[in-house]
């Protein structure tokens, strides 16, 4: 009697648990699914709205979005900053981490502390803004990639990783006469692949999503990122109709563009790269937070 | 004897040479950190001048602490943005047990496939930027959004409700968005903590007649408590960041909700770049940094005393 009650209790728990988690999955997925079906719907059939299935099928919205002024260059800027920014951060942070693991380095502790402490404060918005300006980074592509090149948090992770390597690896190379840079390039960097992959993934996502540096410091339309283009379109609904009608006359198209379809499609374009790489990168993300937890 | 000595000095010399060489290699990175993280501190000096953009600092009047006194003059605004900031922070702290709950629910799932699907999907929003989340919210919650359409079709409401312009519920709405974005990601660390719990404890609980609820209550929750407390302390340390920093509130900022969504960071940005009072904005930002660092030291010393371990 008591046993069967317990069994039922377990079953009820399972059912409720599955319901809660399924709901959570739906709440998470649906917004993405919605913009997907909206973006591939036929704009002439969309007026009644879509809920679960696309209304018709057309890739016209994608053509319209890519025909908008700035989109193509925005995609190039976003891709460039993601690739270059990630490379620079990975190389600088790894190399610096390697140097501070060397006991011979003079002022080793102070140098390490100097870098790590920077994680715990920031001077505030205006001093940051004025410094960037003074350093000539205003309207400069470098503002996207330089400030994050040496990131304290990544350095903690990489340093911990390098310190766990057997010192014998390095010593044998040293006996063969290899210098620090050779050892780093030939031994440390290749052996750090797991941590480098994790950091590269974090960094790439952060670069792709970044837009405030663009918003505050870069006005040059040639250097505008996809994220800021999307933000501008979203925050000024009028700009959408203005811009799209302008493109209309330019392209000689007479069909009316749907501002909502353009917004949704643009959002899809900006989200898609993350959605595509995410399933392959997920294990690195998880690894990253675990390693962070060691220190945190 | 002599051989040994000379050998020693040689090694020492060699270490010094290597040390210098490494120092030179490290220098560019140290300089970069100095330029991007420490040099802005020098900008605090603007808080003591009546700085106008475009005029060099030596040509503008030194005003001492006047800009700080302005905070008392503007105390109504300051108190408002402080209330917004603290309210959003407290709500996000209030929501901090949710990832623990999610981790427990995921652990209790028996099918490893379902487990993986739930974990993968719930973690995703953490990697979606705020601009995209704003667009998604617009599609879901604006007057023409899915939710209003559905409710109107069902006859639950007559007029569409603009949730994004609803001043009364903006704190709650923003917190829910933050939960949506972060709950899966924050659960990962608790999943790890739970998998680290000794399985003998569960066996012992079973022998003592504990069911699922009881073993969650008496084994799982105490097992994750230390992790929870560390993260809770850290979030108290970032009390002035309003849960997620300024990006979220910057994208969701609109005139209808401005009064309730303007957090401290957003206020500093608006006073500075929008209203052009650089010095006042610097003074407010400066106080924010000082209080934040103090908070961090306080929670760290609490942590040292209670857990006998530092969190920073």
Coordinates of C-alpha atoms in Angstrom, one line a residue:
Chain A
X1 CA 0.0 0.0 0.0
X2 CA 2.7 2.4 1.1
X3 CA 4.9 1.3 -1.7
X4 CA 2.4 1.9 -4.5
X5 CA 1.7 5.3 -3.0
X6 CA 5.4 6.1 -3.2
X7 CA 5.5 4.8 -6.8
X8 CA 2.6 7.1 -7.7
X9 CA 4.4 9.9 -6.0
X10 CA 7.5 9.3 -8.1
X11 CA 5.4 9.1 -11.3
X12 CA 3.6 12.3 -10.5
X13 CA 6.9 14.0 -9.9
X14 CA 8.2 12.8 -13.2
X15 CA 5.1 14.0 -15.1
X16 CA 5.2 17.5 -13.5
X17 CA 8.9 17.7 -14.0
X18 CA 8.6 16.8 -17.7
X19 CA 5.8 19.3 -18.1
X20 CA 7.7 22.2 -16.5
X21 CA 10.9 21.5 -18.5
X22 CA 9.0 21.1 -21.8
X23 CA 7.3 24.4 -21.2
X24 CA 10.6 26.0 -20.5
X25 CA 12.0 24.6 -23.7
X26 CA 9.0 26.0 -25.6
X27 CA 9.3 29.4 -24.1
X28 CA 13.0 29.4 -25.0
X29 CA 12.6 28.2 -28.6
X30 CA 9.4 29.8 -29.7
X31 CA 10.6 33.4 -30.2
X32 CA 13.4 32.1 -32.5
X33 CA 11.0 29.9 -34.3
X34 CA 8.6 32.8 -34.7
X35 CA 11.1 35.1 -36.3
X36 CA 12.1 32.2 -38.6
X37 CA 8.6 31.5 -39.9
X38 CA 7.9 35.2 -40.1
X39 CA 11.0 35.9 -42.2
X40 CA 10.3 33.1 -44.7
X41 CA 6.6 34.0 -45.0
X42 CA 5.2 35.6 -48.1
X43 CA 4.8 39.3 -47.2
X44 CA 1.6 39.6 -49.2
X45 CA 0.0 36.9 -47.1
X46 CA 1.4 37.9 -43.7
X47 CA -1.1 40.7 -42.8
X48 CA -3.2 38.3 -40.7
X49 CA -0.1 37.3 -38.8
X50 CA 1.7 34.0 -38.3
X51 CA 1.6 31.9 -35.2
X52 CA 2.8 28.3 -35.8
X53 CA 3.3 28.0 -39.5
X54 CA 4.7 30.4 -42.1
X55 CA 2.1 32.1 -44.3
X56 CA 3.2 30.9 -47.7
X57 CA 6.8 30.7 -48.5
X58 CA 9.2 33.3 -49.9
X59 CA 12.8 34.4 -49.5
X60 CA 12.0 37.8 -50.8
X61 CA 12.4 39.4 -47.3
X62 CA 16.0 38.1 -47.2
X63 CA 16.7 39.6 -50.6
X64 CA 15.1 42.9 -49.4
X65 CA 17.2 42.9 -46.2
X66 CA 20.5 42.3 -48.1
X67 CA 19.6 45.0 -50.6
X68 CA 19.3 47.6 -47.7
X69 CA 22.1 50.0 -47.7
X70 CA 24.8 49.1 -45.1
X71 CA 23.8 45.5 -44.6
X72 CA 26.5 44.0 -46.7
X73 CA 29.2 46.2 -45.2
X74 CA 27.8 45.6 -41.7
X75 CA 28.1 41.9 -42.3
X76 CA 31.7 42.4 -43.3
X77 CA 32.5 44.6 -40.3
X78 CA 30.9 42.2 -37.9
X79 CA 32.7 39.2 -39.4
X80 CA 36.0 41.0 -39.5
X81 CA 35.8 42.1 -35.9
X82 CA 34.7 38.7 -34.8
X83 CA 37.6 36.9 -36.5
X84 CA 40.4 39.5 -35.8
X85 CA 39.2 40.3 -32.3
X86 CA 39.1 36.6 -31.4
X87 CA 42.5 35.9 -32.9
X88 CA 44.1 38.9 -31.2
X89 CA 42.5 38.1 -27.8
X90 CA 43.5 34.5 -27.9
X91 CA 47.1 35.1 -29.0
X92 CA 47.7 38.0 -26.6
X93 CA 46.0 36.5 -23.6
X94 CA 47.7 33.1 -24.1
X95 CA 51.1 34.6 -24.6
X96 CA 50.9 36.9 -21.7
X97 CA 49.6 34.0 -19.5
X98 CA 52.6 32.0 -20.5
X99 CA 55.0 34.8 -19.6
X100 CA 53.6 35.2 -16.1
X101 CA 53.9 31.5 -15.4
X102 CA 57.7 31.9 -15.7
X103 CA 59.4 32.1 -12.4
X104 CA 62.3 34.0 -13.8
X105 CA 60.2 37.0 -14.8
X106 CA 61.1 40.0 -12.7
X107 CA 58.2 41.6 -10.8
X108 CA 56.2 38.6 -11.7
X109 CA 53.6 38.8 -8.9
X110 CA 53.1 42.6 -9.3
X111 CA 52.6 42.3 -13.0
X112 CA 50.1 39.5 -12.6
X113 CA 48.2 41.4 -9.9
X114 CA 48.3 44.6 -11.9
X115 CA 46.4 42.8 -14.7
X116 CA 44.0 40.9 -12.5
X117 CA 42.9 43.8 -10.3
X118 CA 41.7 45.6 -13.4
X119 CA 38.8 43.1 -13.4
X120 CA 37.4 44.5 -10.2
X121 CA 36.8 48.1 -11.0
X122 CA 36.1 50.4 -13.9
X123 CA 36.6 54.1 -14.0
X124 CA 33.1 54.9 -15.2
X125 CA 31.5 55.7 -18.5
X126 CA 32.7 59.3 -19.1
X127 CA 36.4 58.7 -18.2
X128 CA 36.3 55.6 -20.4
X129 CA 34.8 57.5 -23.3
X130 CA 37.3 60.3 -23.0
X131 CA 40.2 58.0 -22.8
X132 CA 39.1 56.1 -25.9
X133 CA 38.8 59.4 -27.7
X134 CA 42.2 60.6 -26.4
X135 CA 43.8 57.3 -27.6
X136 CA 42.5 58.0 -31.1
X137 CA 40.1 55.1 -31.1
X138 CA 37.0 57.1 -32.0
X139 CA 35.8 56.2 -35.5
X140 CA 38.6 53.6 -35.6
X141 CA 38.1 49.9 -36.3
X142 CA 40.7 49.1 -33.6
X143 CA 38.3 50.2 -30.8
X144 CA 36.5 46.9 -31.5
X145 CA 39.5 44.6 -31.0
X146 CA 42.2 46.3 -29.0
X147 CA 40.6 47.0 -25.5
X148 CA 39.7 43.3 -25.1
X149 CA 43.0 41.9 -26.2
X150 CA 44.3 41.3 -22.7
X151 CA 41.4 40.2 -20.7
X152 CA 42.0 39.4 -17.0
X153 CA 39.3 36.7 -16.7
X154 CA 40.7 34.7 -19.7
X155 CA 44.2 35.1 -18.3
X156 CA 43.2 33.5 -15.0
X157 CA 41.8 30.5 -16.9
X158 CA 44.8 30.1 -19.3
X159 CA 47.4 30.6 -16.6
X160 CA 45.8 27.9 -14.4
X161 CA 45.8 25.6 -17.5
X162 CA 49.4 26.2 -18.3
X163 CA 50.5 25.7 -14.7
X164 CA 49.1 22.2 -14.8
X165 CA 51.3 21.2 -17.7
X166 CA 54.3 18.9 -16.8
X167 CA 57.4 21.2 -16.6
X168 CA 59.5 18.4 -18.2
X169 CA 57.9 19.2 -21.6
X170 CA 59.4 22.6 -21.6
X171 CA 62.7 21.7 -20.0
X172 CA 63.7 19.3 -22.7
X173 CA 63.0 21.9 -25.3
X174 CA 65.1 24.4 -23.3
X175 CA 68.1 22.0 -23.2
X176 CA 67.8 21.8 -27.0
X177 CA 68.3 25.6 -27.0
X178 CA 64.8 26.8 -27.7
X179 CA 63.9 30.3 -26.5
X180 CA 60.7 31.4 -24.8
X181 CA 59.0 32.4 -28.0
X182 CA 59.9 29.1 -29.7
X183 CA 58.7 27.1 -26.7
X184 CA 55.5 29.1 -26.7
X185 CA 54.8 28.6 -30.4
X186 CA 55.9 25.0 -30.6
X187 CA 54.8 23.6 -27.3
X188 CA 52.6 25.7 -25.0
X189 CA 50.2 27.1 -27.6
X190 CA 49.5 23.7 -29.3
X191 CA 49.1 22.0 -25.9
X192 CA 46.7 24.7 -24.7
X193 CA 44.1 23.9 -27.4
X194 CA 41.3 22.9 -25.1
X195 CA 41.4 26.1 -23.1
X196 CA 42.0 28.2 -26.2
X197 CA 39.0 26.7 -27.9
X198 CA 36.8 27.6 -25.0
X199 CA 38.1 31.1 -24.8
X200 CA 37.9 31.6 -28.6
X201 CA 34.2 30.6 -28.5
X202 CA 33.4 33.0 -25.7
X203 CA 35.3 35.7 -27.3
X204 CA 33.7 35.2 -30.7
X205 CA 30.2 35.3 -29.3
X206 CA 31.0 38.5 -27.3
X207 CA 32.5 40.1 -30.4
X208 CA 29.5 39.1 -32.6
X209 CA 27.0 40.5 -30.0
X210 CA 29.0 43.7 -29.2
X211 CA 27.4 46.9 -30.3
X212 CA 27.9 49.5 -27.5
X213 CA 31.4 50.3 -28.6
X214 CA 30.0 51.0 -32.0
X215 CA 27.1 52.9 -30.6
X216 CA 29.2 55.2 -28.4
X217 CA 32.4 55.6 -30.3
X218 CA 32.0 54.9 -34.0
X219 CA 29.8 57.1 -36.3
X220 CA 31.4 56.1 -39.6
X221 CA 28.8 54.1 -41.5
X222 CA 31.5 52.1 -43.1
X223 CA 32.5 50.7 -39.7
X224 CA 28.9 50.1 -38.5
X225 CA 28.3 46.5 -37.2
X226 CA 25.2 44.4 -38.0
X227 CA 24.1 44.6 -34.4
X228 CA 24.0 48.4 -34.4
X229 CA 22.2 48.4 -37.8
X230 CA 19.6 46.1 -36.3
X231 CA 19.4 48.3 -33.2
X232 CA 18.9 51.5 -35.2
X233 CA 16.2 49.9 -37.3
X234 CA 14.4 48.6 -34.2
X235 CA 14.7 51.9 -32.2
X236 CA 13.5 54.1 -35.0
X237 CA 10.5 52.5 -36.7
X238 CA 10.1 55.6 -38.9
X239 CA 13.6 55.1 -40.2
X240 CA 12.6 51.7 -41.4
X241 CA 9.8 52.9 -43.6
X242 CA 12.0 55.8 -44.8
X243 CA 15.0 53.7 -45.5
X244 CA 13.0 51.0 -47.2
X245 CA 11.1 53.4 -49.4
X246 CA 14.4 54.9 -50.4
X247 CA 15.7 51.5 -51.3
X248 CA 12.5 50.9 -53.2
X249 CA 12.9 53.7 -55.5
X250 CA 16.6 52.9 -55.9
X251 CA 15.9 49.3 -56.9
X252 CA 13.0 50.3 -59.0
X253 CA 10.8 47.9 -57.1
X254 CA 7.2 49.0 -56.7
X255 CA 6.1 46.4 -54.2
X256 CA 5.5 47.7 -50.7
X257 CA 8.0 46.4 -48.2
X258 CA 6.7 45.3 -44.8
X259 CA 8.7 46.9 -42.0
X260 CA 7.9 44.1 -39.6
X261 CA 9.1 41.5 -42.1
X262 CA 12.3 43.4 -42.5
X263 CA 12.8 43.6 -38.8
X264 CA 12.2 39.9 -38.3
X265 CA 14.4 38.9 -41.2
X266 CA 17.2 41.2 -40.1
X267 CA 17.0 39.7 -36.6
X268 CA 17.2 36.3 -38.1
X269 CA 20.3 37.2 -40.2
X270 CA 22.0 38.5 -37.1
X271 CA 21.0 35.5 -34.9
X272 CA 21.7 32.8 -37.5
X273 CA 25.5 32.6 -37.1
X274 CA 25.1 32.0 -33.4
X275 CA 22.3 29.5 -33.8
X276 CA 24.4 27.6 -36.4
X277 CA 27.6 27.4 -34.4
X278 CA 26.0 27.0 -31.0
X279 CA 25.3 23.2 -31.1
X280 CA 28.9 22.5 -32.0
X281 CA 30.3 24.9 -29.4
X282 CA 28.1 24.1 -26.5
X283 CA 30.6 21.7 -24.9
X284 CA 33.2 24.4 -24.9
X285 CA 30.8 26.9 -23.2
X286 CA 30.1 24.4 -20.5
X287 CA 33.8 23.6 -20.0
X288 CA 34.4 27.4 -19.7
X289 CA 32.1 28.0 -16.8
X290 CA 33.4 24.9 -15.0
X291 CA 36.9 26.3 -15.2
X292 CA 35.7 29.7 -14.2
X293 CA 34.1 28.1 -11.2
X294 CA 37.4 26.8 -9.9
X295 CA 38.4 30.3 -9.2
X296 CA 35.0 32.0 -8.7
Chain B
X1 CA 84.5 25.7 -3.7
X2 CA 85.2 28.6 -5.9
X3 CA 83.7 26.7 -8.8
X4 CA 80.4 26.4 -7.0
X5 CA 80.3 30.1 -6.1
X6 CA 81.0 31.3 -9.6
X7 CA 78.5 28.8 -10.9
X8 CA 75.9 30.3 -8.6
X9 CA 76.5 33.9 -9.7
X10 CA 76.4 32.7 -13.3
X11 CA 73.0 31.2 -12.8
X12 CA 71.8 34.3 -11.0
X13 CA 73.1 36.5 -13.8
X14 CA 71.4 34.2 -16.3
X15 CA 68.1 34.4 -14.4
X16 CA 68.3 38.2 -14.3
X17 CA 68.9 38.3 -18.0
X18 CA 66.0 35.9 -18.7
X19 CA 63.9 37.9 -16.3
X20 CA 64.6 41.1 -18.0
X21 CA 63.9 39.6 -21.4
X22 CA 60.6 38.2 -20.2
X23 CA 59.8 41.6 -18.7
X24 CA 60.3 43.2 -22.1
X25 CA 58.0 40.6 -23.6
X26 CA 55.3 41.3 -21.0
X27 CA 55.6 45.0 -21.2
X28 CA 53.3 45.6 -24.3
X29 CA 50.5 43.8 -22.5
X30 CA 51.0 45.6 -19.3
X31 CA 50.9 48.9 -21.2
X32 CA 47.7 47.8 -22.9
X33 CA 46.1 47.0 -19.6
X34 CA 47.3 50.3 -18.2
X35 CA 45.9 52.3 -21.2
X36 CA 42.5 50.7 -21.3
X37 CA 41.9 50.0 -17.6
X38 CA 44.0 52.3 -15.4
X39 CA 44.4 55.4 -17.5
X40 CA 40.6 56.2 -17.5
X41 CA 41.0 56.6 -13.7
X42 CA 42.9 59.8 -14.5
X43 CA 39.6 61.0 -16.0
X44 CA 38.2 61.3 -12.5
X45 CA 39.9 64.7 -12.4
X46 CA 37.1 65.9 -14.7
X47 CA 34.7 65.6 -11.7
X48 CA 36.4 68.5 -10.0
X49 CA 36.2 70.9 -13.0
X50 CA 33.4 72.4 -14.9
X51 CA 34.4 70.6 -18.1
X52 CA 32.8 71.3 -21.4
X53 CA 33.7 69.1 -24.4
X54 CA 36.0 70.8 -26.8
X55 CA 37.6 73.1 -24.3
X56 CA 41.0 71.9 -22.8
X57 CA 41.0 71.2 -19.1
X58 CA 43.4 74.0 -18.2
X59 CA 40.9 76.5 -19.6
X60 CA 37.9 75.5 -17.6
X61 CA 37.2 76.5 -14.0
X62 CA 38.1 74.3 -11.1
X63 CA 35.0 73.8 -9.0
X64 CA 36.2 71.5 -6.2
X65 CA 33.4 69.4 -4.9
X66 CA 30.6 71.4 -6.5
X67 CA 29.7 68.6 -8.9
X68 CA 29.3 66.2 -6.0
X69 CA 27.1 68.8 -4.2
X70 CA 25.0 68.9 -7.4
X71 CA 24.0 65.3 -6.6
X72 CA 22.2 66.7 -3.5
X73 CA 20.6 69.4 -5.7
X74 CA 19.5 66.7 -8.1
X75 CA 18.7 64.3 -5.3
X76 CA 15.3 63.6 -6.7
X77 CA 16.8 62.2 -9.9
X78 CA 19.6 60.4 -8.1
X79 CA 17.2 58.8 -5.7
X80 CA 15.0 57.7 -8.6
X81 CA 17.8 56.0 -10.5
X82 CA 19.2 54.5 -7.4
X83 CA 15.7 53.1 -6.6
X84 CA 15.5 51.6 -10.1
X85 CA 19.0 50.2 -9.8
X86 CA 18.4 48.6 -6.4
X87 CA 15.0 47.3 -7.3
X88 CA 16.3 45.5 -10.4
X89 CA 19.2 44.2 -8.4
X90 CA 17.0 42.9 -5.6
X91 CA 14.6 41.3 -8.1
X92 CA 17.5 39.5 -9.8
X93 CA 18.8 38.3 -6.4
X94 CA 15.3 37.1 -5.6
X95 CA 15.4 35.1 -8.8
X96 CA 18.7 33.5 -8.0
X97 CA 17.3 30.3 -6.6
X98 CA 15.7 29.6 -9.9
X99 CA 18.8 28.2 -11.6
X100 CA 19.2 25.8 -8.5
X101 CA 15.6 24.7 -9.1
X102 CA 16.2 24.1 -12.8
X103 CA 19.4 22.2 -12.1
X104 CA 17.5 19.9 -9.7
X105 CA 14.7 19.3 -12.2
X106 CA 17.2 18.5 -14.9
X107 CA 19.1 16.1 -12.6
X108 CA 15.8 14.3 -11.8
X109 CA 15.2 13.6 -15.5
X110 CA 15.9 9.9 -16.2
X111 CA 16.2 10.1 -20.0
X112 CA 19.7 11.3 -20.8
X113 CA 18.5 12.4 -24.3
X114 CA 15.8 14.7 -22.9
X115 CA 18.2 16.0 -20.3
X116 CA 20.7 17.0 -23.0
X117 CA 18.0 18.6 -25.1
X118 CA 16.7 20.7 -22.2
X119 CA 20.2 21.7 -21.1
X120 CA 21.3 22.7 -24.6
X121 CA 18.2 24.7 -25.4
X122 CA 17.9 26.5 -22.1
X123 CA 21.6 27.6 -22.2
X124 CA 21.2 29.1 -25.7
X125 CA 19.7 32.5 -24.8
X126 CA 22.8 33.4 -22.7
X127 CA 24.7 33.8 -26.0
X128 CA 22.1 36.0 -27.7
X129 CA 22.9 39.7 -27.5
X130 CA 20.5 42.2 -26.0
X131 CA 19.7 43.8 -29.3
X132 CA 18.4 40.5 -30.6
X133 CA 16.5 39.9 -27.4
X134 CA 14.9 43.3 -27.8
X135 CA 13.8 42.4 -31.3
X136 CA 12.4 39.1 -30.0
X137 CA 10.6 40.9 -27.2
X138 CA 9.2 43.3 -29.8
X139 CA 7.8 40.4 -31.8
X140 CA 6.3 38.8 -28.8
X141 CA 5.1 41.6 -26.6
X142 CA 4.5 44.8 -28.6
X143 CA 0.9 45.9 -29.4
X144 CA 1.1 44.0 -32.7
X145 CA 3.0 41.2 -31.1
X146 CA 2.1 37.5 -30.8
X147 CA 0.9 37.7 -27.2
X148 CA -1.6 40.6 -27.8
X149 CA -2.8 38.9 -31.0
X150 CA -3.4 35.6 -29.2
X151 CA -5.2 37.2 -26.2
X152 CA -7.4 39.3 -28.5
X153 CA -8.3 36.3 -30.7
X154 CA -9.2 34.4 -27.5
X155 CA -11.3 37.4 -26.4
X156 CA -9.4 37.8 -23.2
X157 CA -8.6 41.5 -23.9
X158 CA -10.3 44.1 -26.1
X159 CA -7.5 46.5 -26.6
X160 CA -3.8 45.5 -27.2
X161 CA -1.6 46.2 -24.1
X162 CA 1.8 47.6 -24.9
X163 CA 3.9 45.6 -22.5
X164 CA 7.2 47.2 -23.6
X165 CA 5.7 50.6 -22.7
X166 CA 4.1 49.5 -19.4
X167 CA 5.8 51.7 -16.7
X168 CA 4.2 49.9 -13.8
X169 CA 5.6 46.5 -14.5
X170 CA 8.9 47.4 -16.2
X171 CA 11.0 46.1 -13.3
X172 CA 9.2 42.8 -13.3
X173 CA 9.3 42.5 -17.1
X174 CA 13.0 43.2 -17.3
X175 CA 13.7 40.7 -14.6
X176 CA 11.7 38.1 -16.4
X177 CA 13.8 38.8 -19.5
X178 CA 17.0 38.5 -17.6
X179 CA 15.8 35.2 -16.1
X180 CA 14.9 33.9 -19.6
X181 CA 18.4 34.8 -20.8
X182 CA 20.4 33.4 -18.0
X183 CA 18.6 30.7 -16.1
X184 CA 19.9 27.8 -18.2
X185 CA 23.4 29.1 -18.1
X186 CA 23.4 29.7 -14.4
X187 CA 22.0 26.2 -13.8
X188 CA 25.2 24.6 -15.3
X189 CA 27.3 25.4 -12.3
X190 CA 24.7 23.9 -10.0
X191 CA 24.5 20.8 -12.2
X192 CA 28.2 20.4 -11.7
X193 CA 27.8 20.9 -7.9
X194 CA 25.0 18.3 -7.8
X195 CA 27.0 15.7 -9.8
X196 CA 29.8 16.3 -7.2
X197 CA 27.6 15.2 -4.3
X198 CA 28.6 11.8 -2.9
X199 CA 26.1 9.2 -4.1
X200 CA 26.4 7.4 -0.7
X201 CA 24.5 10.3 0.8
X202 CA 21.6 9.5 -1.4
X203 CA 21.8 5.8 -0.6
X204 CA 21.9 6.6 3.1
X205 CA 18.8 8.8 2.7
X206 CA 17.0 6.1 0.9
X207 CA 17.8 3.6 3.6
X208 CA 16.4 6.0 6.1
X209 CA 13.2 6.0 4.1
X210 CA 13.5 9.3 2.4
X211 CA 11.6 9.7 -0.9
X212 CA 12.6 11.9 -3.8
X213 CA 11.4 15.2 -2.2
X214 CA 13.1 14.4 1.0
X215 CA 16.4 13.5 -0.5
X216 CA 16.3 16.7 -2.6
X217 CA 15.6 18.7 0.5
X218 CA 18.1 17.0 2.8
X219 CA 20.9 16.0 0.4
X220 CA 20.8 18.0 -2.9
X221 CA 20.0 21.4 -1.5
X222 CA 22.6 21.3 1.3
X223 CA 25.0 20.0 -1.3
X224 CA 24.6 23.1 -3.6
X225 CA 24.3 25.6 -0.7
X226 CA 28.0 26.6 -0.6
X227 CA 28.0 27.4 -4.3
X228 CA 24.8 29.3 -4.0
X229 CA 26.1 31.4 -1.1
X230 CA 29.3 32.4 -3.0
X231 CA 27.3 33.5 -6.0
X232 CA 24.8 35.3 -3.8
X233 CA 27.7 37.2 -2.1
X234 CA 29.1 38.1 -5.5
X235 CA 25.8 39.5 -6.6
X236 CA 25.6 41.6 -3.5
X237 CA 29.0 43.0 -4.5
X238 CA 27.5 44.1 -7.8
X239 CA 24.4 45.6 -6.3
X240 CA 24.8 48.9 -8.3
X241 CA 24.8 47.1 -11.6
X242 CA 21.1 46.5 -11.7
X243 CA 21.3 42.8 -12.4
X244 CA 22.8 42.8 -15.8
X245 CA 24.6 46.1 -16.4
X246 CA 23.5 48.9 -18.7
X247 CA 23.1 47.2 -22.1
X248 CA 19.8 45.6 -21.3
X249 CA 18.2 48.8 -20.1
X250 CA 19.7 50.9 -22.9
X251 CA 18.0 48.8 -25.6
X252 CA 14.7 48.7 -23.7
X253 CA 14.7 52.4 -22.9
X254 CA 11.8 54.3 -24.3
X255 CA 10.0 57.5 -23.2
X256 CA 7.1 55.6 -21.7
X257 CA 9.2 53.6 -19.3
X258 CA 12.1 56.0 -18.9
X259 CA 11.4 56.9 -15.3
X260 CA 11.5 53.4 -14.1
X261 CA 14.2 51.8 -16.3
X262 CA 16.8 54.5 -16.0
X263 CA 19.5 52.7 -13.9
X264 CA 22.6 54.4 -12.5
X265 CA 24.8 53.5 -15.5
X266 CA 22.2 54.7 -17.9
X267 CA 21.8 58.0 -16.0
X268 CA 25.5 58.6 -16.1
X269 CA 25.6 58.0 -19.9
X270 CA 22.6 60.3 -20.4
X271 CA 23.9 63.1 -18.2
X272 CA 27.3 62.8 -19.9
X273 CA 26.7 62.2 -23.6
X274 CA 23.1 63.3 -24.0
X275 CA 22.9 66.3 -21.7
X276 CA 26.7 67.0 -22.1
X277 CA 27.4 67.6 -18.4
X278 CA 30.6 65.5 -18.4
X279 CA 31.8 66.6 -15.0
X280 CA 28.6 65.7 -13.2
X281 CA 28.4 62.4 -15.0
X282 CA 32.0 61.6 -14.0
X283 CA 31.3 62.5 -10.4
X284 CA 28.3 60.2 -10.2
X285 CA 30.2 57.4 -12.0
X286 CA 33.2 57.9 -9.6
X287 CA 31.0 57.5 -6.6
X288 CA 29.4 54.4 -8.1
X289 CA 32.9 52.8 -8.6
X290 CA 34.0 53.6 -5.1
X291 CA 30.8 52.2 -3.5
X292 CA 31.1 49.1 -5.7
X293 CA 34.6 48.4 -4.7
X294 CA 33.8 48.9 -1.1
X295 CA 30.9 46.5 -1.4
X296 CA 33.2 43.9 -3.0
X297 CA 35.6 44.2 0.0
X298 CA 32.8 43.9 2.5
X299 CA 31.3 40.8 1.0
X300 CA 34.8 39.3 0.6
X301 CA 35.6 39.9 4.2
X302 CA 32.2 38.4 5.2
X303 CA 33.1 35.4 3.0
X304 CA 36.5 35.1 4.7
X305 CA 34.9 35.1 8.1
X306 CA 32.0 32.8 7.4
X307 CA 33.4 30.4 4.8
X308 CA 37.1 31.0 5.7
X309 CA 37.7 31.5 2.0
X310 CA 38.0 34.6 -0.1
X311 CA 35.8 35.0 -3.2
X312 CA 38.0 37.4 -5.1

